[in-house]
Amino acid sequence: MIVATDPDWWELALRERVVCQKNNTPDARYVAFYRTEPVRAITHVADVEWTERNALPRDTYRQFPKILKKAKERGWIDTPHKVYHLKELVELPIQVKRRGGVPIREKAFKTMSELLKARYLDDLFRKKESRKQQDGTGQDFRTPQRQRTKGRG
């Protein structure tokens, strides 16, 4: 799972070795961190040791006043969430950098192999609409080419 982390969430991950998501988020074997500022890249990864459901934000973030403030302002201070407890955070040998465009804000699920092969976020987050057939027709590979037939007159 790839998660976007601003400096406050990054501090939580470093100090407490946890990542929090909505309760309905699928389980994951690892978490990769896309740091929105200042580096704008996926820089670290950590294996998930265990997960905890229905944790209360007030408890999870009690040592992090900036995150508590965000929770109150955004209205999810009392909404239970899922906590991924992590093993050691490991720096990637090569950061997966942002090449421009819109930064990611939503979590995404990719294999470790896909993550380690990527050099840029576009490698992981290509828009499906822009993928073309390899035969050079320029058609979207997901949409079969339809035969046009003349209607009855």
Tab-separated table of N, CA and C in Angstrom:
chain	number	residue	atom	x	y	z
A	1	MET	N	0.853	-1.167	0.000
A	1	MET	CA	0.000	0.000	0.000
A	1	MET	C	0.902	1.234	0.000
A	2	ILE	N	0.571	2.180	-0.851
A	2	ILE	CA	1.299	3.452	-0.908
A	2	ILE	C	0.406	4.514	-0.282
A	3	VAL	N	0.951	5.239	0.688
A	3	VAL	CA	0.192	6.294	1.357
A	3	VAL	C	0.913	7.628	1.209
A	4	ALA	N	0.123	8.689	1.061
A	4	ALA	CA	0.675	10.044	1.003
A	4	ALA	C	0.827	10.550	2.437
A	5	THR	N	1.978	11.123	2.723
A	5	THR	CA	2.240	11.623	4.074
A	5	THR	C	2.800	13.031	4.009
A	6	ASP	N	2.130	13.949	4.702
A	6	ASP	CA	2.694	15.284	4.845
A	6	ASP	C	3.685	15.219	6.019
A	7	PRO	N	4.395	16.290	6.316
A	7	PRO	CA	5.396	16.229	7.390
A	7	PRO	C	4.850	15.770	8.741
A	8	ASP	N	3.603	16.113	9.075
A	8	ASP	CA	3.034	15.688	10.359
A	8	ASP	C	2.823	14.174	10.404
A	9	TRP	N	2.257	13.617	9.327
A	9	TRP	CA	2.025	12.170	9.273
A	9	TRP	C	3.347	11.410	9.176
A	10	TRP	N	4.324	12.008	8.515
A	10	TRP	CA	5.640	11.379	8.411
A	10	TRP	C	6.272	11.278	9.805
A	11	GLU	N	6.131	12.333	10.595
A	11	GLU	CA	6.655	12.315	11.965
A	11	GLU	C	5.983	11.213	12.783
A	12	LEU	N	4.667	11.058	12.627
A	12	LEU	CA	3.946	9.980	13.318
A	12	LEU	C	4.516	8.624	12.918
A	13	ALA	N	4.720	8.414	11.628
A	13	ALA	CA	5.253	7.137	11.145
A	13	ALA	C	6.652	6.877	11.705
A	14	LEU	N	7.491	7.900	11.722
A	14	LEU	CA	8.863	7.731	12.227
A	14	LEU	C	8.895	7.464	13.726
A	15	ARG	N	8.134	8.243	14.482
A	15	ARG	CA	8.194	8.126	15.948
A	15	ARG	C	7.434	6.920	16.487
A	16	GLU	N	6.258	6.649	15.935
A	16	GLU	CA	5.397	5.597	16.483
A	16	GLU	C	5.370	4.326	15.634
A	17	ARG	N	5.911	4.422	14.425
A	17	ARG	CA	5.885	3.317	13.455
A	17	ARG	C	4.460	2.805	13.231
A	18	VAL	N	3.577	3.752	12.906
A	18	VAL	CA	2.199	3.429	12.569
A	18	VAL	C	1.748	4.258	11.373
A	19	VAL	N	0.771	3.719	10.660
A	19	VAL	CA	0.067	4.421	9.594
A	19	VAL	C	-1.407	4.179	9.839
A	20	CYS	N	-2.229	5.212	9.692
A	20	CYS	CA	-3.658	5.100	9.959
A	20	CYS	C	-4.445	5.327	8.678
A	21	GLN	N	-5.472	4.517	8.510
A	21	GLN	CA	-6.361	4.607	7.359
A	21	GLN	C	-7.778	4.336	7.822
A	22	LYS	N	-8.733	4.454	6.917
A	22	LYS	CA	-10.120	4.140	7.246
A	22	LYS	C	-10.235	2.663	7.613
A	23	ASN	N	-11.209	2.334	8.442
A	23	ASN	CA	-11.411	0.959	8.893
A	23	ASN	C	-11.613	-0.032	7.753
A	24	ASN	N	-12.219	0.423	6.654
A	24	ASN	CA	-12.504	-0.493	5.556
A	24	ASN	C	-11.336	-0.668	4.585
A	25	THR	N	-10.200	-0.064	4.867
A	25	THR	CA	-9.027	-0.216	4.013
A	25	THR	C	-8.539	-1.661	4.094
A	26	PRO	N	-8.230	-2.270	2.951
A	26	PRO	CA	-7.755	-3.658	2.974
A	26	PRO	C	-6.453	-3.800	3.765
A	27	ASP	N	-6.205	-5.005	4.226
A	27	ASP	CA	-4.935	-5.294	4.882
A	27	ASP	C	-3.814	-5.160	3.862
A	28	ALA	N	-2.615	-4.943	4.347
A	28	ALA	CA	-1.456	-4.801	3.467
A	28	ALA	C	-0.258	-5.487	4.112
A	29	ARG	N	0.648	-5.946	3.280
A	29	ARG	CA	1.866	-6.572	3.803
A	29	ARG	C	2.963	-5.539	4.047
A	30	TYR	N	2.893	-4.445	3.303
A	30	TYR	CA	3.885	-3.384	3.487
A	30	TYR	C	3.216	-2.038	3.234
A	31	VAL	N	3.890	-0.981	3.694
A	31	VAL	CA	3.449	0.390	3.441
A	31	VAL	C	4.629	1.141	2.839
A	32	ALA	N	4.375	1.836	1.732
A	32	ALA	CA	5.375	2.707	1.118
A	32	ALA	C	4.912	4.141	1.347
A	33	PHE	N	5.850	5.037	1.588
A	33	PHE	CA	5.528	6.411	1.965
A	33	PHE	C	5.843	7.391	0.847
A	34	TYR	N	4.778	7.979	0.286
A	34	TYR	CA	4.951	9.099	-0.636
A	34	TYR	C	4.934	10.353	0.216
A	35	ARG	N	6.069	10.995	0.318
A	35	ARG	CA	6.195	12.196	1.154
A	35	ARG	C	5.883	13.410	0.305
A	36	THR	N	4.771	14.071	0.662
A	36	THR	CA	4.275	15.184	-0.142
A	36	THR	C	5.172	16.407	-0.072
A	37	GLU	N	5.839	16.593	1.050
A	37	GLU	CA	6.766	17.720	1.227
A	37	GLU	C	7.872	17.285	2.162
A	38	PRO	N	9.046	17.701	2.032
A	38	PRO	CA	9.597	18.544	0.977
A	38	PRO	C	10.092	17.756	-0.239
A	39	VAL	N	10.210	16.425	-0.143
A	39	VAL	CA	10.881	15.669	-1.200
A	39	VAL	C	10.004	15.287	-2.389
A	40	ARG	N	8.693	15.143	-2.187
A	40	ARG	CA	7.771	14.764	-3.257
A	40	ARG	C	8.198	13.475	-3.949
A	41	ALA	N	8.366	12.452	-3.128
A	41	ALA	CA	8.814	11.156	-3.648
A	41	ALA	C	8.442	10.057	-2.668
A	42	ILE	N	8.390	8.828	-3.182
A	42	ILE	CA	8.269	7.662	-2.309
A	42	ILE	C	9.673	7.368	-1.826
A	43	THR	N	9.887	7.481	-0.525
A	43	THR	CA	11.250	7.406	0.011
A	43	THR	C	11.516	6.196	0.888
A	44	HIS	N	10.487	5.684	1.539
A	44	HIS	CA	10.679	4.610	2.511
A	44	HIS	C	9.585	3.557	2.374
A	45	VAL	N	9.875	2.393	2.904
A	45	VAL	CA	8.919	1.295	2.935
A	45	VAL	C	9.082	0.568	4.264
A	46	ALA	N	7.995	-0.038	4.742
A	46	ALA	CA	8.052	-0.804	5.987
A	46	ALA	C	7.080	-1.976	5.900
A	47	ASP	N	7.483	-3.108	6.425
A	47	ASP	CA	6.583	-4.252	6.520
A	47	ASP	C	5.571	-3.992	7.615
A	48	VAL	N	4.368	-4.495	7.412
A	48	VAL	CA	3.319	-4.382	8.433
A	48	VAL	C	3.477	-5.550	9.396
A	49	GLU	N	3.603	-5.229	10.668
A	49	GLU	CA	3.730	-6.266	11.697
A	49	GLU	C	2.353	-6.788	12.102
A	50	TRP	N	1.415	-5.863	12.327
A	50	TRP	CA	0.040	-6.224	12.664
A	50	TRP	C	-0.857	-5.020	12.469
A	51	THR	N	-2.165	-5.276	12.409
A	51	THR	CA	-3.125	-4.186	12.240
A	51	THR	C	-4.120	-4.192	13.392
A	52	GLU	N	-4.656	-3.018	13.636
A	52	GLU	CA	-5.629	-2.810	14.711
A	52	GLU	C	-6.820	-2.070	14.116
A	53	ARG	N	-8.006	-2.618	14.286
A	53	ARG	CA	-9.222	-1.984	13.782
A	53	ARG	C	-9.921	-1.229	14.908
A	54	ASN	N	-10.711	-0.261	14.500
A	54	ASN	CA	-11.549	0.504	15.426
A	54	ASN	C	-10.760	1.271	16.491
A	55	ALA	N	-9.569	1.696	16.148
A	55	ALA	CA	-8.789	2.538	17.060
A	55	ALA	C	-9.360	3.954	17.008
A	56	LEU	N	-9.320	4.640	18.125
A	56	LEU	CA	-9.839	6.001	18.178
A	56	LEU	C	-8.722	7.012	17.912
A	57	PRO	N	-8.978	7.968	17.017
A	57	PRO	CA	-7.979	8.984	16.713
A	57	PRO	C	-7.465	9.708	17.959
A	58	ARG	N	-8.332	9.974	18.918
A	58	ARG	CA	-7.906	10.671	20.141
A	58	ARG	C	-6.777	9.910	20.843
A	59	ASP	N	-6.851	8.588	20.812
A	59	ASP	CA	-5.820	7.769	21.450
A	59	ASP	C	-4.560	7.679	20.586
A	60	THR	N	-4.771	7.416	19.302
A	60	THR	CA	-3.638	7.226	18.391
A	60	THR	C	-2.780	8.481	18.278
A	61	TYR	N	-3.408	9.638	18.240
A	61	TYR	CA	-2.699	10.892	17.965
A	61	TYR	C	-2.464	11.758	19.192
A	62	ARG	N	-2.638	11.234	20.371
A	62	ARG	CA	-2.560	12.084	21.578
A	62	ARG	C	-1.218	12.793	21.728
A	63	GLN	N	-0.142	12.250	21.201
A	63	GLN	CA	1.177	12.890	21.270
A	63	GLN	C	1.462	13.794	20.062
A	64	PHE	N	0.447	13.959	19.195
A	64	PHE	CA	0.643	14.707	17.951
A	64	PHE	C	-0.446	15.773	17.805
A	65	PRO	N	-0.264	16.923	18.460
A	65	PRO	CA	-1.311	17.954	18.482
A	65	PRO	C	-1.706	18.479	17.102
A	66	LYS	N	-0.767	18.544	16.170
A	66	LYS	CA	-1.120	19.034	14.833
A	66	LYS	C	-2.087	18.082	14.137
A	67	ILE	N	-1.877	16.788	14.313
A	67	ILE	CA	-2.775	15.811	13.700
A	67	ILE	C	-4.125	15.817	14.416
A	68	LEU	N	-4.110	15.944	15.734
A	68	LEU	CA	-5.371	16.045	16.480
A	68	LEU	C	-6.190	17.248	16.014
A	69	LYS	N	-5.507	18.354	15.783
A	69	LYS	CA	-6.192	19.563	15.307
A	69	LYS	C	-6.832	19.308	13.937
A	70	LYS	N	-6.086	18.640	13.033
A	70	LYS	CA	-6.633	18.304	11.714
A	70	LYS	C	-7.860	17.400	11.860
A	71	ALA	N	-7.774	16.435	12.765
A	71	ALA	CA	-8.890	15.502	12.977
A	71	ALA	C	-10.141	16.238	13.445
A	72	LYS	N	-9.954	17.186	14.338
A	72	LYS	CA	-11.099	17.965	14.835
A	72	LYS	C	-11.672	18.836	13.719
A	73	GLU	N	-10.794	19.539	12.991
A	73	GLU	CA	-11.242	20.439	11.924
A	73	GLU	C	-11.945	19.684	10.800
A	74	ARG	N	-11.477	18.479	10.496
A	74	ARG	CA	-12.032	17.714	9.375
A	74	ARG	C	-13.169	16.788	9.789
A	75	GLY	N	-13.465	16.757	11.093
A	75	GLY	CA	-14.634	16.035	11.566
A	75	GLY	C	-14.491	14.540	11.760
A	76	TRP	N	-13.270	14.020	11.862
A	76	TRP	CA	-13.120	12.582	12.073
A	76	TRP	C	-12.409	12.244	13.385
A	77	ILE	N	-12.440	13.138	14.315
A	77	ILE	CA	-11.791	12.929	15.610
A	77	ILE	C	-12.398	11.732	16.357
A	78	ASP	N	-13.696	11.485	16.171
A	78	ASP	CA	-14.363	10.380	16.866
A	78	ASP	C	-14.694	9.205	15.949
A	79	THR	N	-14.147	9.218	14.744
A	79	THR	CA	-14.391	8.128	13.799
A	79	THR	C	-13.295	7.074	13.946
A	80	PRO	N	-13.660	5.861	14.335
A	80	PRO	CA	-12.640	4.810	14.486
A	80	PRO	C	-11.913	4.564	13.160
A	81	HIS	N	-10.650	4.211	13.262
A	81	HIS	CA	-9.851	3.949	12.076
A	81	HIS	C	-9.017	2.683	12.269
A	82	LYS	N	-8.302	2.336	11.212
A	82	LYS	CA	-7.437	1.155	11.211
A	82	LYS	C	-5.995	1.620	11.348
A	83	VAL	N	-5.255	0.981	12.237
A	83	VAL	CA	-3.856	1.336	12.463
A	83	VAL	C	-2.974	0.180	11.995
A	84	TYR	N	-2.044	0.495	11.112
A	84	TYR	CA	-1.059	-0.477	10.653
A	84	TYR	C	0.187	-0.271	11.504
A	85	HIS	N	0.538	-1.256	12.310
A	85	HIS	CA	1.747	-1.190	13.128
A	85	HIS	C	2.888	-1.758	12.288
A	86	LEU	N	3.956	-0.994	12.187
A	86	LEU	CA	5.019	-1.294	11.235
A	86	LEU	C	6.284	-1.813	11.894
A	87	LYS	N	7.014	-2.567	11.103
A	87	LYS	CA	8.375	-2.930	11.496
A	87	LYS	C	9.264	-1.743	11.122
A	88	GLU	N	10.535	-1.946	11.026
A	88	GLU	CA	11.483	-0.865	10.726
A	88	GLU	C	11.193	-0.204	9.380
A	89	LEU	N	11.268	1.127	9.350
A	89	LEU	CA	11.152	1.862	8.093
A	89	LEU	C	12.497	1.811	7.387
A	90	VAL	N	12.467	1.410	6.130
A	90	VAL	CA	13.694	1.233	5.356
A	90	VAL	C	13.681	2.219	4.191
A	91	GLU	N	14.776	2.940	4.029
A	91	GLU	CA	14.877	3.885	2.918
A	91	GLU	C	15.070	3.126	1.612
A	92	LEU	N	14.324	3.528	0.585
A	92	LEU	CA	14.474	2.897	-0.725
A	92	LEU	C	15.827	3.260	-1.323
A	93	PRO	N	16.469	2.339	-2.032
A	93	PRO	CA	17.764	2.649	-2.642
A	93	PRO	C	17.659	3.767	-3.684
A	94	ILE	N	16.517	3.810	-4.372
A	94	ILE	CA	16.252	4.866	-5.353
A	94	ILE	C	14.846	5.390	-5.083
A	95	GLN	N	14.730	6.679	-4.809
A	95	GLN	CA	13.422	7.271	-4.538
A	95	GLN	C	12.577	7.278	-5.812
A	96	VAL	N	11.279	7.090	-5.643
A	96	VAL	CA	10.337	7.167	-6.761
A	96	VAL	C	9.807	8.596	-6.752
A	97	LYS	N	10.285	9.394	-7.707
A	97	LYS	CA	10.042	10.832	-7.680
A	97	LYS	C	8.834	11.259	-8.502
A	98	ARG	N	8.344	12.406	-8.144
A	98	ARG	CA	7.268	13.043	-8.889
A	98	ARG	C	7.891	13.823	-10.031
A	99	ARG	N	7.341	13.652	-11.220
A	99	ARG	CA	7.887	14.293	-12.404
A	99	ARG	C	7.058	15.491	-12.839
A	100	GLY	N	6.181	15.958	-12.019
A	100	GLY	CA	5.261	17.016	-12.400
A	100	GLY	C	3.850	16.480	-12.287
A	101	GLY	N	2.910	17.245	-12.710
A	101	GLY	CA	1.530	16.792	-12.632
A	101	GLY	C	0.993	16.901	-11.218
A	102	VAL	N	-0.107	16.245	-10.995
A	102	VAL	CA	-0.801	16.320	-9.718
A	102	VAL	C	-0.210	15.296	-8.761
A	103	PRO	N	0.084	15.701	-7.526
A	103	PRO	CA	0.602	14.734	-6.551
A	103	PRO	C	-0.487	13.748	-6.141
A	104	ILE	N	-0.070	12.586	-5.681
A	104	ILE	CA	-1.070	11.618	-5.223
A	104	ILE	C	-1.522	11.985	-3.819
A	105	ARG	N	-2.786	11.774	-3.564
A	105	ARG	CA	-3.342	12.042	-2.246
A	105	ARG	C	-4.076	10.826	-1.700
A	106	GLU	N	-4.399	9.888	-2.561
A	106	GLU	CA	-5.127	8.699	-2.156
A	106	GLU	C	-4.158	7.528	-2.028
A	107	LYS	N	-4.521	6.594	-1.181
A	107	LYS	CA	-3.706	5.397	-1.056
A	107	LYS	C	-3.845	4.566	-2.321
A	108	ALA	N	-2.856	3.748	-2.588
A	108	ALA	CA	-2.879	2.871	-3.756
A	108	ALA	C	-2.228	1.552	-3.384
A	109	PHE	N	-2.629	0.511	-4.067
A	109	PHE	CA	-2.072	-0.799	-3.800
A	109	PHE	C	-1.276	-1.260	-5.009
A	110	LYS	N	0.002	-1.498	-4.805
A	110	LYS	CA	0.914	-1.970	-5.847
A	110	LYS	C	1.751	-3.096	-5.251
A	111	THR	N	2.282	-3.941	-6.124
A	111	THR	CA	3.170	-4.996	-5.629
A	111	THR	C	4.532	-4.396	-5.309
A	112	MET	N	5.270	-5.085	-4.495
A	112	MET	CA	6.627	-4.624	-4.178
A	112	MET	C	7.468	-4.585	-5.450
A	113	SER	N	7.265	-5.538	-6.325
A	113	SER	CA	7.999	-5.568	-7.589
A	113	SER	C	7.715	-4.313	-8.414
A	114	GLU	N	6.450	-3.929	-8.511
A	114	GLU	CA	6.089	-2.712	-9.250
A	114	GLU	C	6.738	-1.491	-8.613
A	115	LEU	N	6.721	-1.439	-7.289
A	115	LEU	CA	7.309	-0.306	-6.581
A	115	LEU	C	8.809	-0.202	-6.842
A	116	LEU	N	9.503	-1.311	-6.745
A	116	LEU	CA	10.964	-1.285	-6.905
A	116	LEU	C	11.410	-1.034	-8.342
A	117	LYS	N	10.555	-1.348	-9.320
A	117	LYS	CA	10.880	-1.083	-10.726
A	117	LYS	C	10.649	0.379	-11.095
A	118	ALA	N	9.776	1.050	-10.378
A	118	ALA	CA	9.373	2.419	-10.724
A	118	ALA	C	10.489	3.420	-10.417
A	119	ARG	N	10.600	4.412	-11.267
A	119	ARG	CA	11.537	5.517	-11.035
A	119	ARG	C	10.775	6.824	-10.824
A	120	TYR	N	9.566	6.874	-11.389
A	120	TYR	CA	8.718	8.055	-11.282
A	120	TYR	C	7.314	7.617	-10.888
A	121	LEU	N	6.577	8.526	-10.255
A	121	LEU	CA	5.211	8.211	-9.851
A	121	LEU	C	4.350	7.801	-11.039
A	122	ASP	N	4.619	8.402	-12.220
A	122	ASP	CA	3.842	8.039	-13.419
A	122	ASP	C	3.952	6.545	-13.709
A	123	ASP	N	5.088	5.935	-13.372
A	123	ASP	CA	5.260	4.504	-13.602
A	123	ASP	C	4.262	3.690	-12.789
A	124	LEU	N	3.840	4.238	-11.659
A	124	LEU	CA	2.886	3.544	-10.783
A	124	LEU	C	1.450	4.016	-10.976
A	125	PHE	N	1.288	5.257	-11.416
A	125	PHE	CA	-0.043	5.867	-11.469
A	125	PHE	C	-0.394	6.354	-12.856
A	126	ARG	N	-0.071	5.595	-13.878
A	126	ARG	CA	-0.473	5.979	-15.229
A	126	ARG	C	-1.980	5.948	-15.317
A	127	LYS	N	-2.506	6.915	-16.001
A	127	LYS	CA	-3.953	6.933	-16.195
A	127	LYS	C	-4.316	5.875	-17.222
A	128	LYS	N	-5.312	5.093	-16.905
A	128	LYS	CA	-5.732	4.014	-17.789
A	128	LYS	C	-6.128	4.537	-19.160
A	129	GLU	N	-6.705	5.732	-19.209
A	129	GLU	CA	-7.153	6.271	-20.477
A	129	GLU	C	-5.992	6.514	-21.444
A	130	SER	N	-4.791	6.699	-20.921
A	130	SER	CA	-3.667	7.042	-21.795
A	130	SER	C	-2.913	5.810	-22.290
A	131	ARG	N	-3.240	4.629	-21.761
A	131	ARG	CA	-2.571	3.415	-22.230
A	131	ARG	C	-3.124	3.047	-23.601
A	132	LYS	N	-2.252	2.798	-24.526
A	132	LYS	CA	-2.674	2.488	-25.891
A	132	LYS	C	-2.289	1.053	-26.234
A	133	GLN	N	-2.975	0.497	-27.235
A	133	GLN	CA	-2.641	-0.838	-27.684
A	133	GLN	C	-1.220	-0.845	-28.223
A	134	GLN	N	-0.563	-1.965	-28.067
A	134	GLN	CA	0.808	-2.074	-28.551
A	134	GLN	C	0.872	-2.216	-30.062
A	135	ASP	N	-0.264	-2.490	-30.715
A	135	ASP	CA	-0.232	-2.671	-32.165
A	135	ASP	C	-0.183	-1.349	-32.927
A	136	GLY	N	-0.196	-0.236	-32.217
A	136	GLY	CA	-0.023	1.060	-32.859
A	136	GLY	C	-1.301	1.678	-33.392
A	137	THR	N	-2.446	1.096	-33.118
A	137	THR	CA	-3.686	1.662	-33.646
A	137	THR	C	-4.112	2.912	-32.905
A	138	GLY	N	-3.568	3.105	-31.701
A	138	GLY	CA	-3.946	4.272	-30.928
A	138	GLY	C	-5.241	4.099	-30.166
A	139	GLN	N	-5.825	2.926	-30.214
A	139	GLN	CA	-7.061	2.660	-29.482
A	139	GLN	C	-6.740	2.342	-28.032
A	140	ASP	N	-7.623	2.730	-27.151
A	140	ASP	CA	-7.493	2.389	-25.733
A	140	ASP	C	-7.522	0.872	-25.631
A	141	PHE	N	-6.539	0.280	-24.964
A	141	PHE	CA	-6.420	-1.178	-24.930
A	141	PHE	C	-7.568	-1.855	-24.197
A	142	ARG	N	-8.319	-1.109	-23.373
A	142	ARG	CA	-9.420	-1.705	-22.622
A	142	ARG	C	-10.705	-1.770	-23.430
A	143	THR	N	-10.817	-0.957	-24.454
A	143	THR	CA	-12.073	-0.857	-25.186
A	143	THR	C	-11.943	-1.557	-26.527
A	144	PRO	N	-12.712	-2.616	-26.749
A	144	PRO	CA	-12.621	-3.266	-28.060
A	144	PRO	C	-13.159	-2.340	-29.149
A	145	GLN	N	-12.561	-2.432	-30.296
A	145	GLN	CA	-13.005	-1.589	-31.406
A	145	GLN	C	-14.346	-2.109	-31.891
A	146	ARG	N	-15.318	-1.244	-31.989
A	146	ARG	CA	-16.664	-1.639	-32.379
A	146	ARG	C	-16.814	-1.492	-33.896
A	147	GLN	N	-17.527	-2.429	-34.481
A	147	GLN	CA	-17.828	-2.380	-35.904
A	147	GLN	C	-19.067	-1.520	-36.095
A	148	ARG	N	-18.976	-0.575	-36.985
A	148	ARG	CA	-20.151	0.238	-37.283
A	148	ARG	C	-20.959	-0.463	-38.374
A	149	THR	N	-22.208	-0.514	-38.144
A	149	THR	CA	-23.088	-1.106	-39.156
A	149	THR	C	-24.111	-0.078	-39.583
A	150	LYS	N	-24.544	-0.176	-40.797
A	150	LYS	CA	-25.547	0.758	-41.292
A	150	LYS	C	-26.885	0.362	-40.719
A	151	GLY	N	-27.594	1.358	-40.248
A	151	GLY	CA	-28.914	1.101	-39.700
A	151	GLY	C	-29.931	0.853	-40.810
A	152	ARG	N	-31.014	0.261	-40.420
A	152	ARG	CA	-32.100	0.033	-41.408
A	152	ARG	C	-32.801	1.345	-41.687
A	153	GLY	N	-33.094	1.564	-42.916
A	153	GLY	CA	-33.632	2.815	-43.368
A	153	GLY	C	-35.030	2.963	-43.267
